[in-house]
mmCIF file of C-alpha atoms and ligand atoms in Angstrom:
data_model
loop_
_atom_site.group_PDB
_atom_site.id
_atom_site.type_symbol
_atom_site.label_atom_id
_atom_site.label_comp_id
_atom_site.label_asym_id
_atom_site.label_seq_id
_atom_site.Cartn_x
_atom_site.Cartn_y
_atom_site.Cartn_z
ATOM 1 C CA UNK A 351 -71.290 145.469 131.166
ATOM 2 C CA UNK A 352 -72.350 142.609 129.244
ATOM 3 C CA UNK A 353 -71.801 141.441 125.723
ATOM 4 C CA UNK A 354 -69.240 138.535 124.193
ATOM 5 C CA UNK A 355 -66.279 138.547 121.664
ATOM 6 C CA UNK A 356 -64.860 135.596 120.426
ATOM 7 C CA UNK A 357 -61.626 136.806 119.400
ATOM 8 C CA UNK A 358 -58.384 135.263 121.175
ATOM 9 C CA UNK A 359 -56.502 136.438 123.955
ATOM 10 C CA UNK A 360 -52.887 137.742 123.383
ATOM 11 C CA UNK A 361 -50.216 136.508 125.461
ATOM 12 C CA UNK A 362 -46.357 137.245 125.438
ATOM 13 C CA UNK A 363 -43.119 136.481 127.137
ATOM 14 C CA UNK A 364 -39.742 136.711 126.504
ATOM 15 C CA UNK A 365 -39.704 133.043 125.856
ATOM 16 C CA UNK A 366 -41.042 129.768 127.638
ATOM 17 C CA UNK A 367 -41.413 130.832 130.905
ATOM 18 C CA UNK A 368 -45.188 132.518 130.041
ATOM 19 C CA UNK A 369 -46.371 129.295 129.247
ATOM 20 C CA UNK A 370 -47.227 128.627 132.998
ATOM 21 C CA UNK A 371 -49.462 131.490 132.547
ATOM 22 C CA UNK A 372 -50.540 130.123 129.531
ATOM 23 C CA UNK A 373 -51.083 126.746 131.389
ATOM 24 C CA UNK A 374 -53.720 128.913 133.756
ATOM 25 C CA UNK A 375 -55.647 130.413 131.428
ATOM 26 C CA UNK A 376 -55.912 127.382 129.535
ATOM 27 C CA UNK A 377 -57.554 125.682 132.753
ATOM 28 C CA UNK A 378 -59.094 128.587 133.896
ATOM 29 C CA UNK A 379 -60.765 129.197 130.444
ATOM 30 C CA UNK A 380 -60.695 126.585 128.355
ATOM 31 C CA UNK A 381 -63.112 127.736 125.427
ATOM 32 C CA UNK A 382 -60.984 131.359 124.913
ATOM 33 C CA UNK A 383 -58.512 130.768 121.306
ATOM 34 C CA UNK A 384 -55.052 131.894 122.730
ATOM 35 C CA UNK A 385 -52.269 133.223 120.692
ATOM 36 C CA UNK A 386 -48.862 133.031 122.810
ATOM 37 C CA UNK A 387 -45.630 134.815 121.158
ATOM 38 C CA UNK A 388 -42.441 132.967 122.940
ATOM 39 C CA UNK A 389 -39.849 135.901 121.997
ATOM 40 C CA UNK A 390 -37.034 133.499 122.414
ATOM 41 C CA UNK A 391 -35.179 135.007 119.186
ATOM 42 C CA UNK A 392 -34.550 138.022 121.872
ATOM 43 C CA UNK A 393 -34.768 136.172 125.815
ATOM 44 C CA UNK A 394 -33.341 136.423 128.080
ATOM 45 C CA UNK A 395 -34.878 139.904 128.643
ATOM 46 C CA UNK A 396 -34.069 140.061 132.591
ATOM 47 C CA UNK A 397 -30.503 141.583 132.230
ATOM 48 C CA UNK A 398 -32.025 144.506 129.184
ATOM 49 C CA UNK A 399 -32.569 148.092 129.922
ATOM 50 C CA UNK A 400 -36.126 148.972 130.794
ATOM 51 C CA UNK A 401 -36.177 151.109 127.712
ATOM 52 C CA UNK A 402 -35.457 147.849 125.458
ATOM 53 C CA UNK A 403 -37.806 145.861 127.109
ATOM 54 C CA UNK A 404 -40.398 148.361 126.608
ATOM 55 C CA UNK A 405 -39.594 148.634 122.906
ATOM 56 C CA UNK A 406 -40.082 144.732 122.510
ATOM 57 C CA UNK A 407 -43.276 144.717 124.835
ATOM 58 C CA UNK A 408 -44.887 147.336 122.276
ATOM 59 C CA UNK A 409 -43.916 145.512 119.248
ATOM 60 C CA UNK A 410 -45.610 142.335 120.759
ATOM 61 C CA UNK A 411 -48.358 143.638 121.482
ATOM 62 C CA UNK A 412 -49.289 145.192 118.763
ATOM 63 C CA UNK A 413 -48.269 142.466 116.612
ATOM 64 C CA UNK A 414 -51.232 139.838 119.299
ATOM 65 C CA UNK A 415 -53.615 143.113 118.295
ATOM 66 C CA UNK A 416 -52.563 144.161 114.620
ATOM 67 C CA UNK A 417 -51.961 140.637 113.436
ATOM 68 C CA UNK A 418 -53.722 138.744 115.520
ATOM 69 C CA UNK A 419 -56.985 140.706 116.487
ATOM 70 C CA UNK A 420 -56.097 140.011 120.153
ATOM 71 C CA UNK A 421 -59.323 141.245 122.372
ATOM 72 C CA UNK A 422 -57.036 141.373 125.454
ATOM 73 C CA UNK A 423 -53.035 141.190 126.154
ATOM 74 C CA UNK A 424 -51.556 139.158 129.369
ATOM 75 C CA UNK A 425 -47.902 140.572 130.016
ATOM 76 C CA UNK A 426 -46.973 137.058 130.634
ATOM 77 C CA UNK A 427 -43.665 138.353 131.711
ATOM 78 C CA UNK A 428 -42.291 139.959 134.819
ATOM 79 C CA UNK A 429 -39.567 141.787 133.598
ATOM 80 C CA UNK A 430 -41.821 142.907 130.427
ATOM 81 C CA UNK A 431 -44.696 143.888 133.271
ATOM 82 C CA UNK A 432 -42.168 145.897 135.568
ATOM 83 C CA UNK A 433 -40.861 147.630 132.155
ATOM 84 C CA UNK A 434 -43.933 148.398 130.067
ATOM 85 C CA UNK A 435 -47.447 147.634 131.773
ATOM 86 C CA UNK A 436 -48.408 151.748 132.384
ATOM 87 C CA UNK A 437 -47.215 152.201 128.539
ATOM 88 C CA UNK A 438 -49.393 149.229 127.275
ATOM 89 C CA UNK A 439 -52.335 150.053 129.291
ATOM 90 C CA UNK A 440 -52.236 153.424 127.879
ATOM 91 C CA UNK A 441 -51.768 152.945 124.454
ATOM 92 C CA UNK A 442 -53.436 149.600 123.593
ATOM 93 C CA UNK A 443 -57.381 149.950 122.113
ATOM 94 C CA UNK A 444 -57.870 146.602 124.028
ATOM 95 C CA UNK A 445 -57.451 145.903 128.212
ATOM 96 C CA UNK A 446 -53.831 144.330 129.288
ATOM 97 C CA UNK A 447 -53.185 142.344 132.693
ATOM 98 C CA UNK A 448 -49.887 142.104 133.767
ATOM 99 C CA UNK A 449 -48.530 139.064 136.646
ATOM 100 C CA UNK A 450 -47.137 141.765 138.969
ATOM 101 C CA UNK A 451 -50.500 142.800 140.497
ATOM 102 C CA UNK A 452 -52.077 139.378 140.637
ATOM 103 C CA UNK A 453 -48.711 138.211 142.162
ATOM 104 C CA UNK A 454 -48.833 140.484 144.930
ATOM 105 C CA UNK A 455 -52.157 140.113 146.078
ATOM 106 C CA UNK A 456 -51.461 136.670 146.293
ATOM 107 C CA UNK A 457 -48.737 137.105 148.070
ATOM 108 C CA UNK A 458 -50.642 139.385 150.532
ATOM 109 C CA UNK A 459 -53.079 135.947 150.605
ATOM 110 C CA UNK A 460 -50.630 133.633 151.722
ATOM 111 C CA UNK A 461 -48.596 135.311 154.257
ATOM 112 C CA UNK A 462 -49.648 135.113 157.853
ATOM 113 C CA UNK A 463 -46.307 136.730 159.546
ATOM 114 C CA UNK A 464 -46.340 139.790 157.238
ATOM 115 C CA UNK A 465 -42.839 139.039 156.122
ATOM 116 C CA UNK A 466 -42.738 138.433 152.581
ATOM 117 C CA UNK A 467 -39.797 137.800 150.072
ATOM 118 C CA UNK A 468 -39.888 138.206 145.926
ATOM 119 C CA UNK A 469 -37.745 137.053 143.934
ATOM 120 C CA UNK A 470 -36.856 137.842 140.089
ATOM 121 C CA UNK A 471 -34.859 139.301 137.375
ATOM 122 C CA UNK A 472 -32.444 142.024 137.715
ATOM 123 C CA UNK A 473 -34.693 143.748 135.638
ATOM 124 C CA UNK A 474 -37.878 143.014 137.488
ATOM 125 C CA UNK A 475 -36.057 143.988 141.195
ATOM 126 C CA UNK A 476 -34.688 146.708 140.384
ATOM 127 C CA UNK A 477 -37.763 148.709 138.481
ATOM 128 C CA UNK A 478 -39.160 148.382 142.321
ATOM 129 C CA UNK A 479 -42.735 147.331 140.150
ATOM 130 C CA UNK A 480 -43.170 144.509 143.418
ATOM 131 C CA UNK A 481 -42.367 147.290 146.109
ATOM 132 C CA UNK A 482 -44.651 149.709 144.417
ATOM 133 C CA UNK A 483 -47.502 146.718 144.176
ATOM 134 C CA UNK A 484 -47.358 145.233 147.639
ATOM 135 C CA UNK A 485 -47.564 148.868 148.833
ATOM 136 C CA UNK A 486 -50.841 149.208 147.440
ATOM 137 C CA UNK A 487 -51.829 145.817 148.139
ATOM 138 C CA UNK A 488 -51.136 146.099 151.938
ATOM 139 C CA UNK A 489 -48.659 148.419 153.230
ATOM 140 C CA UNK A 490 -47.793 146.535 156.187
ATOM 141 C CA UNK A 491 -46.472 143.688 154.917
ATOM 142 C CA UNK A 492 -42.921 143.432 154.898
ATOM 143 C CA UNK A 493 -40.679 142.467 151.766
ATOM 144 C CA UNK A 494 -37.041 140.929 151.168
ATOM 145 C CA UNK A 495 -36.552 141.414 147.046
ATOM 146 C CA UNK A 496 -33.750 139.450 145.841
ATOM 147 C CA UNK A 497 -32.956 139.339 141.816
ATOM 148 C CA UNK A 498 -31.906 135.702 141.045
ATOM 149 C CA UNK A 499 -29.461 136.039 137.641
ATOM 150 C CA UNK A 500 -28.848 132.947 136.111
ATOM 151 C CA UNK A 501 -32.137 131.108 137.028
ATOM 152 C CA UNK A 502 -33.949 131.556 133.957
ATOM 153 C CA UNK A 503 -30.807 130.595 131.734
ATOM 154 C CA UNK A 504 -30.584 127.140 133.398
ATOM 155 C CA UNK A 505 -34.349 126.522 133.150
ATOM 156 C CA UNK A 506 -33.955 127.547 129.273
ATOM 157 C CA UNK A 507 -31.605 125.088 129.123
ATOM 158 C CA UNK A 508 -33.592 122.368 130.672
ATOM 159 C CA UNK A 509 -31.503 122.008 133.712
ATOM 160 C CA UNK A 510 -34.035 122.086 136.681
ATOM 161 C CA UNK A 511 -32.321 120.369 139.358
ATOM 162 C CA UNK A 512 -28.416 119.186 139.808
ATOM 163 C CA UNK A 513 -25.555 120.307 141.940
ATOM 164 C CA UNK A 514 -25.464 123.327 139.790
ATOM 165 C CA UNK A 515 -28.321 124.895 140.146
ATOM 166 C CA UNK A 516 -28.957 123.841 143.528
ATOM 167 C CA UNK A 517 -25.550 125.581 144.700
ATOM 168 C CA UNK A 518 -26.710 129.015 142.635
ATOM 169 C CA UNK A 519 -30.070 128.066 144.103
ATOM 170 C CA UNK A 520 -28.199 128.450 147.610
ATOM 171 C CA UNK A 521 -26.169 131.839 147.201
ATOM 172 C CA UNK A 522 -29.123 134.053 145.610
ATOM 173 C CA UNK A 523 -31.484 132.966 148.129
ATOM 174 C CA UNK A 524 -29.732 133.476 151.220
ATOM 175 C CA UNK A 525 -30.696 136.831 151.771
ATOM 176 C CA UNK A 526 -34.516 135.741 151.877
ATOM 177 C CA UNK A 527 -34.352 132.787 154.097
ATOM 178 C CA UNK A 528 -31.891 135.212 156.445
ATOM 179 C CA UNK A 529 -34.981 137.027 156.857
ATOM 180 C CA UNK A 530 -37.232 134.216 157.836
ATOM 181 C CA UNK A 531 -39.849 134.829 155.316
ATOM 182 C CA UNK A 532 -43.509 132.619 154.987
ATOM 183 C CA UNK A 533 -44.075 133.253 151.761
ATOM 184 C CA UNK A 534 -42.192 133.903 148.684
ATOM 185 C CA UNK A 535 -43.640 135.149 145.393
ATOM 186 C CA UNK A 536 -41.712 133.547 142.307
ATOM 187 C CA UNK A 537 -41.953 137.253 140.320
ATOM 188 C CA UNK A 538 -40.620 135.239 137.176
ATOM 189 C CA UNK A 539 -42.396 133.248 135.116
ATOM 190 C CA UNK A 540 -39.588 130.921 134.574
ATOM 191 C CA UNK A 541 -38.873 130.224 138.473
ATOM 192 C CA UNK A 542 -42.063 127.806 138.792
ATOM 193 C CA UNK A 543 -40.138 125.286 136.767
ATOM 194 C CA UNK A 544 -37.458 125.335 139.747
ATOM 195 C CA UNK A 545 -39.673 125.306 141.919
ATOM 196 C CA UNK A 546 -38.253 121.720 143.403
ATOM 197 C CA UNK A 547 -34.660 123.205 144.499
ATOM 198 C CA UNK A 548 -36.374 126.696 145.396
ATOM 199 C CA UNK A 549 -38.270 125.239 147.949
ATOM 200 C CA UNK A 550 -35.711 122.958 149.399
ATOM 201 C CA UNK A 551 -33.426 125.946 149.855
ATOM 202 C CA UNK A 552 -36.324 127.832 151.372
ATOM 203 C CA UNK A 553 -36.884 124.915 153.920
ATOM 204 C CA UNK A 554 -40.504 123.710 154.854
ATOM 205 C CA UNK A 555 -41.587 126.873 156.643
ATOM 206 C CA UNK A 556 -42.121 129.043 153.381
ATOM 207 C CA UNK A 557 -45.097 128.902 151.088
ATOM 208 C CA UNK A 558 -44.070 129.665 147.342
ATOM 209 C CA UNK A 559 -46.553 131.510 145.626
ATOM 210 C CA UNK A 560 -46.642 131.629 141.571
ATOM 211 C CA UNK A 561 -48.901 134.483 140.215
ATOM 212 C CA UNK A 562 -50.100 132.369 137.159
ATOM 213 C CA UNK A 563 -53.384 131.138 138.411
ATOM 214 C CA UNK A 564 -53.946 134.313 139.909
ATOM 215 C CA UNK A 565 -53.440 136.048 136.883
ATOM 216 C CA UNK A 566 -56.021 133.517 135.138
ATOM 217 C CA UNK A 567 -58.041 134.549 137.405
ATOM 218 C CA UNK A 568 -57.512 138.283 136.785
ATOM 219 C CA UNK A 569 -57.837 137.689 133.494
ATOM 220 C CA UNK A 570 -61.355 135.662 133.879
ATOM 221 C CA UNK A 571 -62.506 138.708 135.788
ATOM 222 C CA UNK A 572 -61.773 141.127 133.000
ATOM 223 C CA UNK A 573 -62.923 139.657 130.465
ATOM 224 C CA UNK A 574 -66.681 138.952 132.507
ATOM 225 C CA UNK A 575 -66.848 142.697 133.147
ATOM 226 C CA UNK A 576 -66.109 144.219 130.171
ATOM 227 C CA UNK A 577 -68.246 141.717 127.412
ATOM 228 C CA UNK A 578 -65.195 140.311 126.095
ATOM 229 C CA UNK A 579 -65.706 136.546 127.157
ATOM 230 C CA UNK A 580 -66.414 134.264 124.552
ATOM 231 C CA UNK A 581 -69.583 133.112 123.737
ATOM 232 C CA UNK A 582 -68.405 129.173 121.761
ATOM 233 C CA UNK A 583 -69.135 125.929 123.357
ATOM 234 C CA UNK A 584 -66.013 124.653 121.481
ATOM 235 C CA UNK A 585 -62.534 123.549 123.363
ATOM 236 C CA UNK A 586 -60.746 126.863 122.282
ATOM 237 C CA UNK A 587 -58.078 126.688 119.469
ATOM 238 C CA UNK A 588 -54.124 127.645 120.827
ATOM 239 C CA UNK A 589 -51.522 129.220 119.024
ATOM 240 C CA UNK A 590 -47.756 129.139 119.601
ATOM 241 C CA UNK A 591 -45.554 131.404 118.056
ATOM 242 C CA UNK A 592 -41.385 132.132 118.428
ATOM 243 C CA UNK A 593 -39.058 134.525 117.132
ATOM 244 C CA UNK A 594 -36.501 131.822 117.758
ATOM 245 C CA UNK A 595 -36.229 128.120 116.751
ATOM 246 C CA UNK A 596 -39.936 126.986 116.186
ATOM 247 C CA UNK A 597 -38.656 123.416 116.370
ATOM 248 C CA UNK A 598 -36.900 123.897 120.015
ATOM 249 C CA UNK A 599 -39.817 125.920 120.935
ATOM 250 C CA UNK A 600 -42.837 123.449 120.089
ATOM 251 C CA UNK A 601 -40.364 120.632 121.235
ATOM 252 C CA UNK A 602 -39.349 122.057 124.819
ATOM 253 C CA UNK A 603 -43.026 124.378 125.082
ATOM 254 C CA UNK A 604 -44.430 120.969 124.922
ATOM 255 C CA UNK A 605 -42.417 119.325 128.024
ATOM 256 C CA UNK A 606 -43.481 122.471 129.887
ATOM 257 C CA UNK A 607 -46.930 123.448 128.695
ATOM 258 C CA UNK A 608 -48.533 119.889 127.857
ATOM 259 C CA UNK A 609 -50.291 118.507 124.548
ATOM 260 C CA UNK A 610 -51.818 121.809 123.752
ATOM 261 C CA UNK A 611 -48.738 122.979 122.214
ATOM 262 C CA UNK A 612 -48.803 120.375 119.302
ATOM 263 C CA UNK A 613 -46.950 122.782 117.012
ATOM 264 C CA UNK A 614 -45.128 126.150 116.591
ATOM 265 C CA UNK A 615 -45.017 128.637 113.919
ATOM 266 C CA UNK A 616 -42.908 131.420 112.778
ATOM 267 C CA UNK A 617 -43.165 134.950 114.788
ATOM 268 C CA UNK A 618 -42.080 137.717 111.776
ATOM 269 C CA UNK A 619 -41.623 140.869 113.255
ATOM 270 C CA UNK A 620 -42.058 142.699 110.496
ATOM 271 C CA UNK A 621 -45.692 141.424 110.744
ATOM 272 C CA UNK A 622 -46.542 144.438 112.611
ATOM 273 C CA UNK A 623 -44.888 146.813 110.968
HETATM 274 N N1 LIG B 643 -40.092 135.604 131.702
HETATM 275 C C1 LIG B 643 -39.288 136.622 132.294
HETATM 276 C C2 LIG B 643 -39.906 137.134 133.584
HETATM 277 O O1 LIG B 643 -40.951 136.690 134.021
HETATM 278 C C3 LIG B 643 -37.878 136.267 132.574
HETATM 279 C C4 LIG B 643 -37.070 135.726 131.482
HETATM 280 C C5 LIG B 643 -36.091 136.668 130.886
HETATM 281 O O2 LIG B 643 -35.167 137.160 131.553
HETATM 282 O O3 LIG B 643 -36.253 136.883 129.694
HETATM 283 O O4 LIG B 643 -39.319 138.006 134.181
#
């Protein structure tokens, strides 16, 4: 199909850990306008019933599509992907991409023993969304799934290395490097940020793999086939919104994300009522 649509991509996450999505499809696509909804008013979404997270996924995304006139939605969330990606897909007038299947297939990519590890929320492990993809990706590889509570809250909090973390860092992982993995998917957007004490723990043997370039990628794909890439010569224009602090969020976004996130604004949700 061919055709082009200059309208912005849609991107969500429970708070800051999408923007290393973001980051991707920034590089990947630098002349698509992004709007990216940080829903730190709600985060951490990880220990929420599916049924909640679901409920918060829809009202994002038809807020990016309502509000926004988002042409496309990345789930820029693991625990939002595993909860409401079949729901989205279905209901949505416009195509969504989630991290889990891009994050699996890179996963299959890496590994050269077959023995695999993923690592997430509670929420994210125990919907089984990473069992069910690296099923269909190749059913031969072998995977450890270990949910890592408590990661995302210290990377929320800034805290990215230190005793602390390094010592929870030690306990949640055991399991995985037990089972002498080569690779190891980081099935939360958050983790890259701990990436450092992650792979110490992990030892030198054991690729990480992060599924937000592949998602980019995904994403760069979609929008080729289906007409919706833009058609402007212009650096594309970035939005950043929060349902939290807008002050924390541009301030700390910006540590993570780079100058692109110069500012924040509001996130109402009433917008899409
Ligand atoms: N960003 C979410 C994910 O990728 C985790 C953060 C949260 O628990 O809200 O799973």
């Amino acid at each position: 199909m061919t055709g082009t649509d200059n309208r912005p991509i849609g991107m969500f996450d429970s708070g800051f850990g999408g923007l290393t999505v973001a980051r991707a499809v920034i590089d990947v696509l630098p002349r698509e306008d992004l709007v990216y909804i940080g829903d730190t008013g709600r985060y951490p979404y990880g220990p929420r019933s599916a049924s909640e997270v679901r409920e918060f996924a829809r009202e994002l995304a038809w807020s990016l599509v309502k509000d926004h006139n988002a042409k496309a939605i990345v789930v820029a969330c693991n625990t939002a992907s595993a909860a409401a990606f079949d729901e989205l897909s279905a209901e949505l007038p416009v195509p969504v991409v989630s991290v889990v299947e891009p994050g699996a297939r890179a996963l299959s990519l890496t590994t050269t023993s077959k023995r695999v590890g993923v690592i997430g929320t509670v929420g994210t492990i125990s919907s089984g969304a990473y069992q069910r993809a690296l099923a269909e990706v190749d059913s031969s590889m072998e995977l450890i799934a270990a949910a890592c509570p408590g990661f995302v809250e210290f990377v929320e909090r800034g805290q990215t290395t230190g005793d602390e973390v390094v010592l929870l860092a030690e306990r949640l992982l055991a399991p995985v490097v037990a089972a002498e993995v080569d690779a190891l998917l980081l099935g939360c957007t958050h983790y890259p940020f701990l990436s450092r004490v992650i792979s110490d723990v992990m030892g030198p043997g054991v690729v990480l793999v992060s599924s937000a370039d592949e998602t980019a990628f995904a994403l760069a794909d979609l929008l080729k086939a289906t007409g919706l890439a833009t058609t402007s010569d212009a650096v594309g224009q970035h939005t950043f919104l929060s349902s939290g602090d807008v002050e924390w969020f541009a301030d700390f976004g910006r540590r993570l994300l780079g100058p692109e996130l110069s500012s924040a604004s509001r996130w109402n949700r009433s917008q899409s009522d």
